[in-house]
Short mmCIF file of C-alpha atoms and ligand atoms in Angstrom, two decimals:
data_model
loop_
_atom_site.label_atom_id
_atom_site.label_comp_id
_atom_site.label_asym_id
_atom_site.label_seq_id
_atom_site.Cartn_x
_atom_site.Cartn_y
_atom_site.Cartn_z
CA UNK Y 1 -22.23 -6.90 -14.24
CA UNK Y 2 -21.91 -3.80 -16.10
CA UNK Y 3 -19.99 -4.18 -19.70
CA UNK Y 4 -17.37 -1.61 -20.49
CA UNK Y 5 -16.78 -2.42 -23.88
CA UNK Y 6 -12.81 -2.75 -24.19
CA UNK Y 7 -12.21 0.30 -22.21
CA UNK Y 8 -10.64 1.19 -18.85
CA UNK Y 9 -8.30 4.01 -16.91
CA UNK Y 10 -6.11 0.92 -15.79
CA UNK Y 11 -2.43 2.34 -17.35
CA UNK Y 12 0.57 0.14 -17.64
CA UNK Y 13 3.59 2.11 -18.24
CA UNK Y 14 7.39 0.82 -17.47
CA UNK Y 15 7.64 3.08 -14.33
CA UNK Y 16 4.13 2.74 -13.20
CA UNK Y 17 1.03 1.05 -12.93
CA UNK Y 18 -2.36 2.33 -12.45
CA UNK Y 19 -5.03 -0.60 -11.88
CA UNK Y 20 -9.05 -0.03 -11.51
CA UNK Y 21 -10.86 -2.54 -9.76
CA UNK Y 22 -12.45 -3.75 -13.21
CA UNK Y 23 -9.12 -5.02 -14.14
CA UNK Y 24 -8.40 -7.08 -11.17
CA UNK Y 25 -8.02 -10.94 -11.58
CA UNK Y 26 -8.45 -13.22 -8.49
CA UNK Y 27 -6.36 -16.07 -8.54
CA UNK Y 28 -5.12 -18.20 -5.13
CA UNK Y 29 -1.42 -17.90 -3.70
CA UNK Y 30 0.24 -20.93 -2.91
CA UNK Y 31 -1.29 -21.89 1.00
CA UNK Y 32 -4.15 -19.91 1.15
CA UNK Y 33 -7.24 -21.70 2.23
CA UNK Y 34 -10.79 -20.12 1.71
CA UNK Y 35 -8.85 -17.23 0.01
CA UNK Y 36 -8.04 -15.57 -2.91
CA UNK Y 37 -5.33 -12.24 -3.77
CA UNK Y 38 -5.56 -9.73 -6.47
CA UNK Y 39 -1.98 -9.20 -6.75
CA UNK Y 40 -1.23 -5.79 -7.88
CA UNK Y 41 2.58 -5.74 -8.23
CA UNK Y 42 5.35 -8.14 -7.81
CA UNK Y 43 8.74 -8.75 -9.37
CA UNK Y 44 7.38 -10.15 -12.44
CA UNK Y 45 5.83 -6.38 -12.84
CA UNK Y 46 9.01 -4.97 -11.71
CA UNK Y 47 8.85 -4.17 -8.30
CA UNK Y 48 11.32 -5.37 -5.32
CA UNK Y 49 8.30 -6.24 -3.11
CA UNK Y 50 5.02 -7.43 -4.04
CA UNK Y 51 1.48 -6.26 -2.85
CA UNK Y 52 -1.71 -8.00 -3.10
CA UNK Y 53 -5.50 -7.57 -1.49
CA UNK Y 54 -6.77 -10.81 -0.07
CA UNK Y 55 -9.69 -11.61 0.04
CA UNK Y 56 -10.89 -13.68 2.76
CA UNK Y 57 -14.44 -16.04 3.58
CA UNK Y 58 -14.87 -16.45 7.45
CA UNK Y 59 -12.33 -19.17 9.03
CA UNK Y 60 -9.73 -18.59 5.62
CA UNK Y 61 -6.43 -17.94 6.09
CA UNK Y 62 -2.88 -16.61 4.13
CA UNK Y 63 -0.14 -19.37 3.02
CA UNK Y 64 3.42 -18.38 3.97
CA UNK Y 65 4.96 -15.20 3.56
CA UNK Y 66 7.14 -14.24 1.24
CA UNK Y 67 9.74 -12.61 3.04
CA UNK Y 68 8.45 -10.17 6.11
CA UNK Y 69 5.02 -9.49 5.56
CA UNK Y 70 2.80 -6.16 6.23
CA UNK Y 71 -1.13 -6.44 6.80
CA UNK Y 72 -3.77 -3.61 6.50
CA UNK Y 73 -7.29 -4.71 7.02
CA UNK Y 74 -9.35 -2.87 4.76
CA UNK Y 75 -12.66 -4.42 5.65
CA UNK Y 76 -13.69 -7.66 8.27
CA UNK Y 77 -11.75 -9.38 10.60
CA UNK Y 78 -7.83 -11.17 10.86
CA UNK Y 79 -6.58 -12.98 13.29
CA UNK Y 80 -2.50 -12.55 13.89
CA UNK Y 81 -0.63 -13.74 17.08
CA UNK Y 82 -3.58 -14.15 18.62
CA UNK Y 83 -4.47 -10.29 17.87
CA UNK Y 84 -7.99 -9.40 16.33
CA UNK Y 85 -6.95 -6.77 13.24
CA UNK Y 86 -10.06 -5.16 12.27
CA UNK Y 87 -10.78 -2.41 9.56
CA UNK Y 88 -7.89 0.36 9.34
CA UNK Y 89 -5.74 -2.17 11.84
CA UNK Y 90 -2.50 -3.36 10.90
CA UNK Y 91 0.39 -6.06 11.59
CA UNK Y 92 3.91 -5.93 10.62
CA UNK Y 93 4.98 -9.82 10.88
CA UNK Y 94 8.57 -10.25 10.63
CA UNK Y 95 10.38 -12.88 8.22
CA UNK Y 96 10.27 -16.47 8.53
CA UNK Y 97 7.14 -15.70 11.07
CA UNK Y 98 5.61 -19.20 11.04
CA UNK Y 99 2.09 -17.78 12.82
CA UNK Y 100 -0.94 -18.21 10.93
CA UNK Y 101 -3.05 -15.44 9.60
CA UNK Y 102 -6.61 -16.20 9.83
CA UNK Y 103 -9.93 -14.54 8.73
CA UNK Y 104 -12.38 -14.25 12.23
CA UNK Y 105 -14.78 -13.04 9.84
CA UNK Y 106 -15.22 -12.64 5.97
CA UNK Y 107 -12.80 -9.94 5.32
CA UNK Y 108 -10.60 -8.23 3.09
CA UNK Y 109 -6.86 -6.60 3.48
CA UNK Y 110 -3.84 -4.80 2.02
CA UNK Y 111 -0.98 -7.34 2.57
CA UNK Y 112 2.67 -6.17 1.91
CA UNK Y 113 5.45 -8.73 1.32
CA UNK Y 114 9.49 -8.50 0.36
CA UNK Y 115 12.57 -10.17 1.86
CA UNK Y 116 14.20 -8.25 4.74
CA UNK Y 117 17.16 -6.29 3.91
CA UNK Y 118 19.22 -6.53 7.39
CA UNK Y 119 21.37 -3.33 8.79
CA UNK Y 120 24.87 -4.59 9.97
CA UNK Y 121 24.57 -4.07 14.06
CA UNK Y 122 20.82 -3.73 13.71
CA UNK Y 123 18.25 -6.36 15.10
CA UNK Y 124 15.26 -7.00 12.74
CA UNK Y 125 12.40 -5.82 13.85
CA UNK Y 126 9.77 -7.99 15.76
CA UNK Y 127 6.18 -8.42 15.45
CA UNK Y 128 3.34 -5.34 15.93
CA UNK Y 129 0.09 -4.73 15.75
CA UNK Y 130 -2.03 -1.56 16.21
CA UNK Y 131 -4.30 0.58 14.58
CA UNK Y 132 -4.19 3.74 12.23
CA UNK Y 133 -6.45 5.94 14.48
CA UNK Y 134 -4.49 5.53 16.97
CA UNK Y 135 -1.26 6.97 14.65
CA UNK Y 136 -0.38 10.67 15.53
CA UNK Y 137 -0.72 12.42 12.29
CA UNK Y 138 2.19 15.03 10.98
CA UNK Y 139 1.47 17.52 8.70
CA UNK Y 140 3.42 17.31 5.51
CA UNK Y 141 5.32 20.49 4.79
CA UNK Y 142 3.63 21.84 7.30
CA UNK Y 143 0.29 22.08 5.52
CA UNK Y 144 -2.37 21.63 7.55
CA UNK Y 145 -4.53 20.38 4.89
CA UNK Y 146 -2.19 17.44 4.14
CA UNK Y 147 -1.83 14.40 7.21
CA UNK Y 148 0.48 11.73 7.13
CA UNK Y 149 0.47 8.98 9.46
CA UNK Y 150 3.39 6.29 9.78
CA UNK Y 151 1.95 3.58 10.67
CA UNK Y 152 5.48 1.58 11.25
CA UNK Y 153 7.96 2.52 14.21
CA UNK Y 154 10.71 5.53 13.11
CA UNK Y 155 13.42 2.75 13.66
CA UNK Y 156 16.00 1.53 11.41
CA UNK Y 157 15.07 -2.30 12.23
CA UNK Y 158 12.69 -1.96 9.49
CA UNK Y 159 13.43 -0.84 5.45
CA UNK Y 160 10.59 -0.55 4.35
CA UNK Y 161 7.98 2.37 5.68
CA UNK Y 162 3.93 2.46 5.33
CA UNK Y 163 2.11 5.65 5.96
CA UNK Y 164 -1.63 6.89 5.32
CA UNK Y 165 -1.77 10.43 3.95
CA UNK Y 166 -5.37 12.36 4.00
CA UNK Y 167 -5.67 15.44 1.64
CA UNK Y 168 -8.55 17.59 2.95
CA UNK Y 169 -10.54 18.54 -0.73
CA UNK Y 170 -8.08 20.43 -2.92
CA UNK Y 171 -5.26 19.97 -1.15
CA UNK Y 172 -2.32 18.45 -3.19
CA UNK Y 173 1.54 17.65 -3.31
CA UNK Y 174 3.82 20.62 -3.25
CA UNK Y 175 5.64 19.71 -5.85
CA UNK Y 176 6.42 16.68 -8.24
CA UNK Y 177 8.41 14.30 -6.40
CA UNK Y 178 11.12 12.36 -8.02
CA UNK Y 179 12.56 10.04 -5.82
CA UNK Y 180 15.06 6.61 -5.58
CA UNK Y 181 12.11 5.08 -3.92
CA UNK Y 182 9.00 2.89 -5.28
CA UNK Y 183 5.75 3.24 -3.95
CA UNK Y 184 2.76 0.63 -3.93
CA UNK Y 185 -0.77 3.04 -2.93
CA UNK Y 186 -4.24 1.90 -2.57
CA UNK Y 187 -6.70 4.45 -2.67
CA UNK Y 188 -8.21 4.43 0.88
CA UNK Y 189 -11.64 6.99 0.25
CA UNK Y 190 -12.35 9.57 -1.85
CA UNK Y 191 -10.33 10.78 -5.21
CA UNK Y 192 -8.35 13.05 -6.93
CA UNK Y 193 -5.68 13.72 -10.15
CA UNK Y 194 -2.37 11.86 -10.08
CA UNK Y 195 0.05 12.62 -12.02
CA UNK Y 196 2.69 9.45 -12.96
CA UNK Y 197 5.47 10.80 -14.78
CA UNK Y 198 3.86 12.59 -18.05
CA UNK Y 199 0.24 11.63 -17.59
CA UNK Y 200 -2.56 12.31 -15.77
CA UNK Y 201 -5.15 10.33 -14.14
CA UNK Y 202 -8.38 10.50 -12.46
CA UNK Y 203 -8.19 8.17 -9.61
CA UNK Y 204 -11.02 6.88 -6.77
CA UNK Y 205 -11.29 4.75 -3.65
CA UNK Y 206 -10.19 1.58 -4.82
CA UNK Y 207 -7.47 1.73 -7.17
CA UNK Y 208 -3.92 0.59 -6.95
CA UNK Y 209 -1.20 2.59 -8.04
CA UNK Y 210 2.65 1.37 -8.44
CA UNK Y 211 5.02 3.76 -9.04
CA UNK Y 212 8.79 2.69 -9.74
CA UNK Y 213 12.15 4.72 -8.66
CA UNK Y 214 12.35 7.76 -10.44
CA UNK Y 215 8.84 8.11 -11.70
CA UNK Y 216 7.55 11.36 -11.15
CA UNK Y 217 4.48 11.95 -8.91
CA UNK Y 218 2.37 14.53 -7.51
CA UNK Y 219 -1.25 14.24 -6.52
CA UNK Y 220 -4.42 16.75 -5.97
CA UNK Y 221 -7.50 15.91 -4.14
CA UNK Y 222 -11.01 16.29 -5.76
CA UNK Y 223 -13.93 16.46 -4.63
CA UNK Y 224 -16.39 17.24 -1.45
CA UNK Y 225 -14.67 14.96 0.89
CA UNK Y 226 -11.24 13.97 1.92
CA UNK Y 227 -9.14 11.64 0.00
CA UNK Y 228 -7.07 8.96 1.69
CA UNK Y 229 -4.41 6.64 0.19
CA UNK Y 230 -2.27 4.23 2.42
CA UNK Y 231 1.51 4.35 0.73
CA UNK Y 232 4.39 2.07 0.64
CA UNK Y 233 8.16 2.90 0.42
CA UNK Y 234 11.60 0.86 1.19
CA UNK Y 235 13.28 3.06 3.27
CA UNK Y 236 16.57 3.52 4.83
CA UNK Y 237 18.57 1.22 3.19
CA UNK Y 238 21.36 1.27 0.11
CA UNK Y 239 19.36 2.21 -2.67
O1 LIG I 1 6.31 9.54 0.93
C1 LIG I 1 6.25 9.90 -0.22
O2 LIG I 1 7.21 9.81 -1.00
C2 LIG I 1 4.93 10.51 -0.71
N1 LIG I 1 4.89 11.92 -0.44
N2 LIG I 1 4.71 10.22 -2.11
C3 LIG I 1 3.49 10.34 -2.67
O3 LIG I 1 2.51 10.68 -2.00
N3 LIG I 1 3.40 10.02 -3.98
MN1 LIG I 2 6.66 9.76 -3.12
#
């Protein structure tokens, strides 16, 4: 276990939160069997939604949501609805969703929970699976060195959005963004600069980034390979 003597680029700021995997804490969430969550953000760091990695030994499972809940396997197996998830699959399981979520084999995943915010005249969405691959990518601004994938339907049933972006080596944001919207990121594979409102980091496969409404963001990819974050945002609703 290598020491790092009191220092870290984990950042806490009151409009974001940068977190390195040295910093994480595993504790268990009420329910979970064989399990364990890092959680990265909640409401008790300021977020509306919360967003945790759990980590999961073969035949564990998750405790009850917490409002709808999103899944992203990052590495192993889930079971949801009878559906195998495996790495870069994904389930959207909608509120009050009583199914279990169960670990086929040892594995680990992004999981995504907030109360639904219903749309007067709009039915909530139901449940989905699929996988990322499968995702037509967009180009963002039109650069062809910059892919997004939405991973959730275009649809206003859901308010909330989660989207992979891949930024082929120095490709980067156009511009800061300053936006009503909060984000919750995991870096997916490889790395880059990100810019949270005045500072600068140097971020890698593995962190966890929260940004709040307002803070400003841009990002610039590093490096000899791609880098890949997946990216949370409500969407759609009253701000
Ligand atoms: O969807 C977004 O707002 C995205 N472009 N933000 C980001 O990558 N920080
Ligand atoms: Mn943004």
């Amino acid at each position: 276990m290598p020491h790092y003597l009191g220092q870290t680029r984990s950042q806490r700021r009151a409009d974001h939160l940068l977190q390195t995997p040295e910093t994480f804490v595993r504790a268990p969430l009420p329910g979970m069997r064989k399990a364990t969550a890092i959680v990265h953000i909640a409401p008790a760091g300021g977020a509306r939604f919360t967003q945790y990695t759990a980590e999961l030994e073969a035949g564990g499972r998750l405790g009850p949501a917490m409002g709808q809940r999103f899944l992203y396997v990052l590495d192993g197996e889930l079971t949801a609805e009878g559906r195998r998830i495996g790495p870069g699959g994904f389930a959207y399981l909608p509120a009050a969703h009583s199914g279990v979520v169960s670990a086929t084999a040892s594995a680990r995943a992004v999981v995504i929970e907030k109360p639904y915010q219903p749309l007067e005249g709009v039915s909530p969405p139901l449940f989905l699976s699929g996988t990322e691959a499968a995702m037509t990518p967009t180009l963002l601004g039109n650069d062809p060195w910059l892919e997004v994938r939405g991973l959730l339907p275009d649809n206003p049933a859901f308010d909330f959005r989660v989207n992979t972006m891949t930024y082929q080596p120095g490709a980067s944001l156009a511009a800061v963004e300053i936006h009503v919207m909060e984000h919750g990121l995991v870096m997916l594979s490889g790395g880059g600069i990100y810019r949270l409102n005045t500072d600068w980091y140097p971020v890698q496969a593995g962190d966890f980034i929260w940004m709040g409404p307002y803070c400003p963001q841009w990002f610039g990819a590093i490096g000899k390979t791609p880098a890949k974050y997946l990216i949370y945002k409500d969407w759609d609703r009253e701000p």
